[in-house]
Tab-separated table of C-alpha atoms in Angstrom:
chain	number	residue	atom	x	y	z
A	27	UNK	CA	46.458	45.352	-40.555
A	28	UNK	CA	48.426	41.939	-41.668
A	29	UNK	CA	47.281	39.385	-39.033
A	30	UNK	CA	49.168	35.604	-39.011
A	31	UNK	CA	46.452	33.692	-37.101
A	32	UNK	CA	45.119	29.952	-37.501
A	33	UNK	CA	41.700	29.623	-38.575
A	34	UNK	CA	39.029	26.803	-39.189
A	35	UNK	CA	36.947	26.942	-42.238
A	36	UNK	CA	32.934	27.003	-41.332
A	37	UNK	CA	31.854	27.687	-44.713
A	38	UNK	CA	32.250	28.558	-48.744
A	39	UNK	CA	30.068	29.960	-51.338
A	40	UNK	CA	30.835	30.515	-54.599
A	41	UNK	CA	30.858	34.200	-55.511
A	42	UNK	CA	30.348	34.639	-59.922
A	43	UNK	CA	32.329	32.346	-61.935
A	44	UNK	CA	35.627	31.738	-60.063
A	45	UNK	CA	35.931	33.698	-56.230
A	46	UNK	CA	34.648	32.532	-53.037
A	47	UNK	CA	33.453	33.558	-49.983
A	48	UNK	CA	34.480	31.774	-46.999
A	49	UNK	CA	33.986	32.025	-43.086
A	50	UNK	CA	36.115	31.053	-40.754
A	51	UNK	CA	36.611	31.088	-37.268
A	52	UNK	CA	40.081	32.829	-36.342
A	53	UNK	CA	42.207	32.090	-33.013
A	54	UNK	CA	43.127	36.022	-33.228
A	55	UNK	CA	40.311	37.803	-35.009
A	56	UNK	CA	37.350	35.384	-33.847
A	57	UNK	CA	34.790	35.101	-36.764
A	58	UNK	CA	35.862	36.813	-40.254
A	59	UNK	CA	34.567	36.577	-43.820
A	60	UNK	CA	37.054	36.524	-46.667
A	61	UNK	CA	36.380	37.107	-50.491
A	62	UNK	CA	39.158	34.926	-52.347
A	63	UNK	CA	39.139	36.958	-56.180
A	64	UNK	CA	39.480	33.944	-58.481
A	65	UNK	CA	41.053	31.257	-56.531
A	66	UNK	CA	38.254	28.571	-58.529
A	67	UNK	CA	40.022	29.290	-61.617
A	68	UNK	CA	43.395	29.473	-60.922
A	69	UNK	CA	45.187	26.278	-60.645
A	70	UNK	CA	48.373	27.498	-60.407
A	71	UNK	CA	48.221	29.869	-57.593
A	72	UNK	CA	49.275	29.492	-53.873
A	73	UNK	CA	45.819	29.673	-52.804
A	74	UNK	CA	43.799	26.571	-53.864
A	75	UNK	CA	40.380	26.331	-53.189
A	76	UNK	CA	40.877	22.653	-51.707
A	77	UNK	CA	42.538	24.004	-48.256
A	78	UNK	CA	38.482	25.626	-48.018
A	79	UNK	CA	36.499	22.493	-47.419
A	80	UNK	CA	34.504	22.445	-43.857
A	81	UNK	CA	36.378	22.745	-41.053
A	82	UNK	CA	39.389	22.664	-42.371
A	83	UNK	CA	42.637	23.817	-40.195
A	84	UNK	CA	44.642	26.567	-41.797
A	85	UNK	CA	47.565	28.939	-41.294
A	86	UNK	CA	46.902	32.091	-43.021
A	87	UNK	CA	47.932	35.333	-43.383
A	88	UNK	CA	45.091	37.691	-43.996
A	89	UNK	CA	44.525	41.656	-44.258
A	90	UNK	CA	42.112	42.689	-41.640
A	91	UNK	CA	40.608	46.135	-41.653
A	92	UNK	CA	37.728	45.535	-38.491
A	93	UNK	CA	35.112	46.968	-40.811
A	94	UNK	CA	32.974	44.511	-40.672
A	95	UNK	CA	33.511	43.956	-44.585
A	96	UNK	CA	34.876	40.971	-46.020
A	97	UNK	CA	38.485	40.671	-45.510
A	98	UNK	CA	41.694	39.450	-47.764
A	99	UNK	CA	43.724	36.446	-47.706
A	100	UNK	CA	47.384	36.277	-49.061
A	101	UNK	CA	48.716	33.250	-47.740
A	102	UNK	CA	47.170	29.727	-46.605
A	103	UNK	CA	48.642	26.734	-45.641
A	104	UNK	CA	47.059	23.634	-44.002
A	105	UNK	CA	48.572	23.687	-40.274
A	106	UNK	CA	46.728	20.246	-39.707
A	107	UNK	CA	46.046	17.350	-41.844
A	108	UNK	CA	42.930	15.148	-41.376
A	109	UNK	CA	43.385	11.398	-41.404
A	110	UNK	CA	40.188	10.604	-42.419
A	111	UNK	CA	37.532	13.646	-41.723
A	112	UNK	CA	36.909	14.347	-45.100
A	113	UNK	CA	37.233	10.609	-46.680
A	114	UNK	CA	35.362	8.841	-44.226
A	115	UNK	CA	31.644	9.082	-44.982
A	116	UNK	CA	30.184	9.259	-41.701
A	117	UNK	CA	32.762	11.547	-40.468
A	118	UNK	CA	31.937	13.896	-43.533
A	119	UNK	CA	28.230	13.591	-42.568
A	120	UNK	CA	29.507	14.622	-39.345
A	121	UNK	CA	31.984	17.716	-40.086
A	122	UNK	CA	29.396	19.190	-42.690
A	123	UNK	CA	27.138	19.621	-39.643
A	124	UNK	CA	28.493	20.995	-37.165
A	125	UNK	CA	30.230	23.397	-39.524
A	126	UNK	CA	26.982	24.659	-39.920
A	127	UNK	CA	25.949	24.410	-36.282
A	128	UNK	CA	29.299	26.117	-35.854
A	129	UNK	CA	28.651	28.832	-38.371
A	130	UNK	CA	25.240	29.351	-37.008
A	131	UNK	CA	26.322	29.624	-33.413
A	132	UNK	CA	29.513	32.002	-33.927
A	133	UNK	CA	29.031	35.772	-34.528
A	134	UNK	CA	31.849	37.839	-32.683
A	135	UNK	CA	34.363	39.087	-34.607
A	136	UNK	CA	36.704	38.947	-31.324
A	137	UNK	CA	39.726	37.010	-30.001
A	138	UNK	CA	38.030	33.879	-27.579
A	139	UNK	CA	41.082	31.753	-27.577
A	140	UNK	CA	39.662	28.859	-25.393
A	141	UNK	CA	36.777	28.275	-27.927
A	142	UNK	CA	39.251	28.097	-30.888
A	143	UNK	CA	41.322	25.499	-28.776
A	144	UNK	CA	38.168	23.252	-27.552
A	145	UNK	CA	36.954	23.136	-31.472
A	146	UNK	CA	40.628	22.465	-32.921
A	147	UNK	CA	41.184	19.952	-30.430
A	148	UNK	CA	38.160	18.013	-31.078
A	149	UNK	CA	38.318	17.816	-34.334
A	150	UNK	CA	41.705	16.200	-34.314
A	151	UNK	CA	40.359	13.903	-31.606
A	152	UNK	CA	37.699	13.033	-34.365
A	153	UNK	CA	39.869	12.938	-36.868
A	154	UNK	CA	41.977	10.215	-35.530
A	155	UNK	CA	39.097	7.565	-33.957
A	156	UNK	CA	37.307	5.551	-34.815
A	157	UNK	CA	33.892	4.871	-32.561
A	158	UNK	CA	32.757	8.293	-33.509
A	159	UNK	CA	28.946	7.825	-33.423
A	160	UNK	CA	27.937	10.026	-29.919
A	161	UNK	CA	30.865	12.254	-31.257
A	162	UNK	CA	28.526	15.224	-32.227
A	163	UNK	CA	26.146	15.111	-29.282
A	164	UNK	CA	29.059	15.390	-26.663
A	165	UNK	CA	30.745	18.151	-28.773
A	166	UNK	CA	27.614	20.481	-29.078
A	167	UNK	CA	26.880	20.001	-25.163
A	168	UNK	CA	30.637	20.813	-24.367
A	169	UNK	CA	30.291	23.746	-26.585
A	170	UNK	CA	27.144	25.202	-24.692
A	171	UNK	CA	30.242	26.011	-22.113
A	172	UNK	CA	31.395	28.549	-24.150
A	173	UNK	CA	28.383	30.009	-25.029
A	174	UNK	CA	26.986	30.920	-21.571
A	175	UNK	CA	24.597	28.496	-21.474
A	176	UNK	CA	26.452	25.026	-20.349
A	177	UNK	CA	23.978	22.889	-17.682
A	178	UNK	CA	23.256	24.398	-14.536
A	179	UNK	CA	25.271	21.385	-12.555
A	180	UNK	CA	22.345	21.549	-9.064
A	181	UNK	CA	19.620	18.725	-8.477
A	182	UNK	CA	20.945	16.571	-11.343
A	183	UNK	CA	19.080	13.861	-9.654
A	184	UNK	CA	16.374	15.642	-10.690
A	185	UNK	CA	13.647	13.853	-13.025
A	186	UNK	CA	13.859	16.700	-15.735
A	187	UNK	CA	15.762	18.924	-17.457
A	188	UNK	CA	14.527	22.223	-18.204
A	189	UNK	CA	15.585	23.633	-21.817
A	190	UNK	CA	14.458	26.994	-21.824
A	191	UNK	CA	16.087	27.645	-17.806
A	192	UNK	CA	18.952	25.435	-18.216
A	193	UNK	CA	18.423	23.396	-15.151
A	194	UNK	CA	17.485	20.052	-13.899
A	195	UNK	CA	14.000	20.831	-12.385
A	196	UNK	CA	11.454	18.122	-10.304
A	197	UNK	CA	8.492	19.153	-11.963
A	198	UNK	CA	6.998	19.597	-15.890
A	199	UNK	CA	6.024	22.968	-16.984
A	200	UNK	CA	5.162	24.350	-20.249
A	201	UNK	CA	8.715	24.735	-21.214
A	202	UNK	CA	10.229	22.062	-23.171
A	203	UNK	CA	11.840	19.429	-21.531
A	204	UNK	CA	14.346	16.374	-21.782
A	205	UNK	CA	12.938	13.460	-19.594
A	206	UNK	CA	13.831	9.399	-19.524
A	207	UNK	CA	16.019	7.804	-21.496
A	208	UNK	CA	16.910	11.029	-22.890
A	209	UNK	CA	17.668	12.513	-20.123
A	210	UNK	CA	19.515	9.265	-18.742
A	211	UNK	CA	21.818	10.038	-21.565
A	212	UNK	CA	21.809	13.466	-21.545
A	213	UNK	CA	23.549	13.106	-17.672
A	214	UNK	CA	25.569	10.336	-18.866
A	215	UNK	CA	27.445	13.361	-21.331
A	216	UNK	CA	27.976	15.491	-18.812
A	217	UNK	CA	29.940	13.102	-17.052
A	218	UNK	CA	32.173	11.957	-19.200
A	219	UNK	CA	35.268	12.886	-21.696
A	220	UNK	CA	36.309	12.152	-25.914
A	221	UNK	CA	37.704	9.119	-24.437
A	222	UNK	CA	34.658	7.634	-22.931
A	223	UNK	CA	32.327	8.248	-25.565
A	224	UNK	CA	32.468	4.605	-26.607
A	225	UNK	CA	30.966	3.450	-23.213
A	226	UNK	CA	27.767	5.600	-24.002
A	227	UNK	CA	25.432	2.745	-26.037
A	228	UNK	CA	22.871	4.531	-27.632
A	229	UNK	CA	20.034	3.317	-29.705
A	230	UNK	CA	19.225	5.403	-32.559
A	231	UNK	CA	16.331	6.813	-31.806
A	232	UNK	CA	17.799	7.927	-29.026
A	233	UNK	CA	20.453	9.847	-30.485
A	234	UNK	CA	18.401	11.230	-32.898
A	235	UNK	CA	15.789	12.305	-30.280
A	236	UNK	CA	18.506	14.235	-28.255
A	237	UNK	CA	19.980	15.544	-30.680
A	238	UNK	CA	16.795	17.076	-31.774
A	239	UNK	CA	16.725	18.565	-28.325
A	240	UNK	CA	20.346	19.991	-28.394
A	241	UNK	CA	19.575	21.705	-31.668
A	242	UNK	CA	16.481	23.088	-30.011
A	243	UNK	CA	18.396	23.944	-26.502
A	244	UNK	CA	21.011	26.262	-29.142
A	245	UNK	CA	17.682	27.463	-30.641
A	246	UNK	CA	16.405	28.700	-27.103
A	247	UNK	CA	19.774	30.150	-26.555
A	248	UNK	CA	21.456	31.726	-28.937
A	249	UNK	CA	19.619	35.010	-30.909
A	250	UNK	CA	19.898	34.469	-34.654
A	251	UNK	CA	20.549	30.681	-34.628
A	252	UNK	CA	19.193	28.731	-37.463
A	253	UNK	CA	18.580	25.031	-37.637
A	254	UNK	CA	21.370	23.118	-39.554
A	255	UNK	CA	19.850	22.203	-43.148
A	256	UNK	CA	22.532	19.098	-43.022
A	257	UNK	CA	20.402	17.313	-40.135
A	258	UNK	CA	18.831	15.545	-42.454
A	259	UNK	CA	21.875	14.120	-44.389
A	260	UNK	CA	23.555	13.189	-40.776
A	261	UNK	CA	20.557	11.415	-39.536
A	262	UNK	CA	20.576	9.433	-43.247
A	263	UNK	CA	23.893	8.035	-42.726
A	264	UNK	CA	23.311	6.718	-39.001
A	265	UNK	CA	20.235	5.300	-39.943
């Protein structure tokens, strides 16, 4: 079946000398691998392997046969142009991760057009600002939403959160927990939109610390998530 469908690049891997394979998370189709048959050696063809960076924005026009197989692309075109996501070297610290948290964290191969929207729309929101740094942290807790596991919103004047039950809770169990300043924060995000993010002064420990506990709350989560090996890299540049 020839599908037209917008799609956001989560990941590439080189496949022999000159094909990739690339992920992507489609508006129509949801998650979908392709296998693109030489497109690192031809330099001449429509299809370059530049429009396949991390999280790119595309247009394309694929060949879907719902096999669960990889799938074919014959036409690509970049239906939004970053600024600055891929130039920038914090903000390429930044999309390299959570296109992995993203690949990690997406598995249907089914239509969920209010997830495509959130992620295309915050990406152009990060795309075109600058005070960027709580950026990630705000995105992955928005994202929880449309995962099924978003906050429970009672007793948020409670002294702890609650990872494993997803609820503020007044008292410490074996579960792990978020608590203080963490936690301060942690309600601050939920309270708050893109263009707010500025007014959230973090020290970097801090972020670092909760994001640690993010990553851990998709762990808990989501069945076959795997920690993002880019972590590392992204804490390295807001050091």
């Amino acid at each position: 079946m020839q599908v037209t469908t917008k799609a956001i690049v989560l990941s590439g891997l080189k496949y022999g000398d000159t094909s990739l394979i690339v992920r992507a998370f489609t508006e129509q189709s949801g998650l979908k691998t392709y296998l693109l048959k030489g497109v690192l050696a031809s330099k001449k063809g429509k299809i370059k392997s530049a429009y396949f960076q991390p999280l790119m924005q595309l247009e394309v026009v694929a060949y879907h046969k719902n096999k669960g197989t990889m799938e074919r692309i014959s036409e690509v075109r970049v239906n939004y142009h970053y600024e600055s996501l891929h130039t920038n070297i914090t903000k390429n610290a930044m999309t390299l991760f959570l296109a992995e948290m993203l690949a990690n964290s997406i598995f249907e191969e089914e239509e969920n057009q209010e997830l495509y929207q959130f992620i295309e729309a915050s990406l152009q929101w990060l795309d075109t600002h600058d005070e960027i740094s709580n950026f990630h942290l705000y995105f992955l807790l928005r994202l929880t939403k449309y995962f099924g596991f978003f906050p429970q919103m009672g007793s948020t004047d409670a002294p702890y959160f609650n990872l494993l039950a997803g609820e503020f809770v007044y008292s410490t169990s074996l579960d792990p927990i978020l608590y203080g300043e963490n936690l301060k924060f942690f309600k601050m995000f939920l309270g708050i939109n893109f263009d707010e993010l500025h007014t959230v002064k973090m020290k970097k420990v801090n972020r670092q610390e909760l994001l640690k506990s993010l990553i851990l709350y998709f762990e808990l989560h989501l069945q076959g998530f795997r920690k993002p090996k880019s972590l590392a890299v992204l804490n390295e540049v807001f050091s």
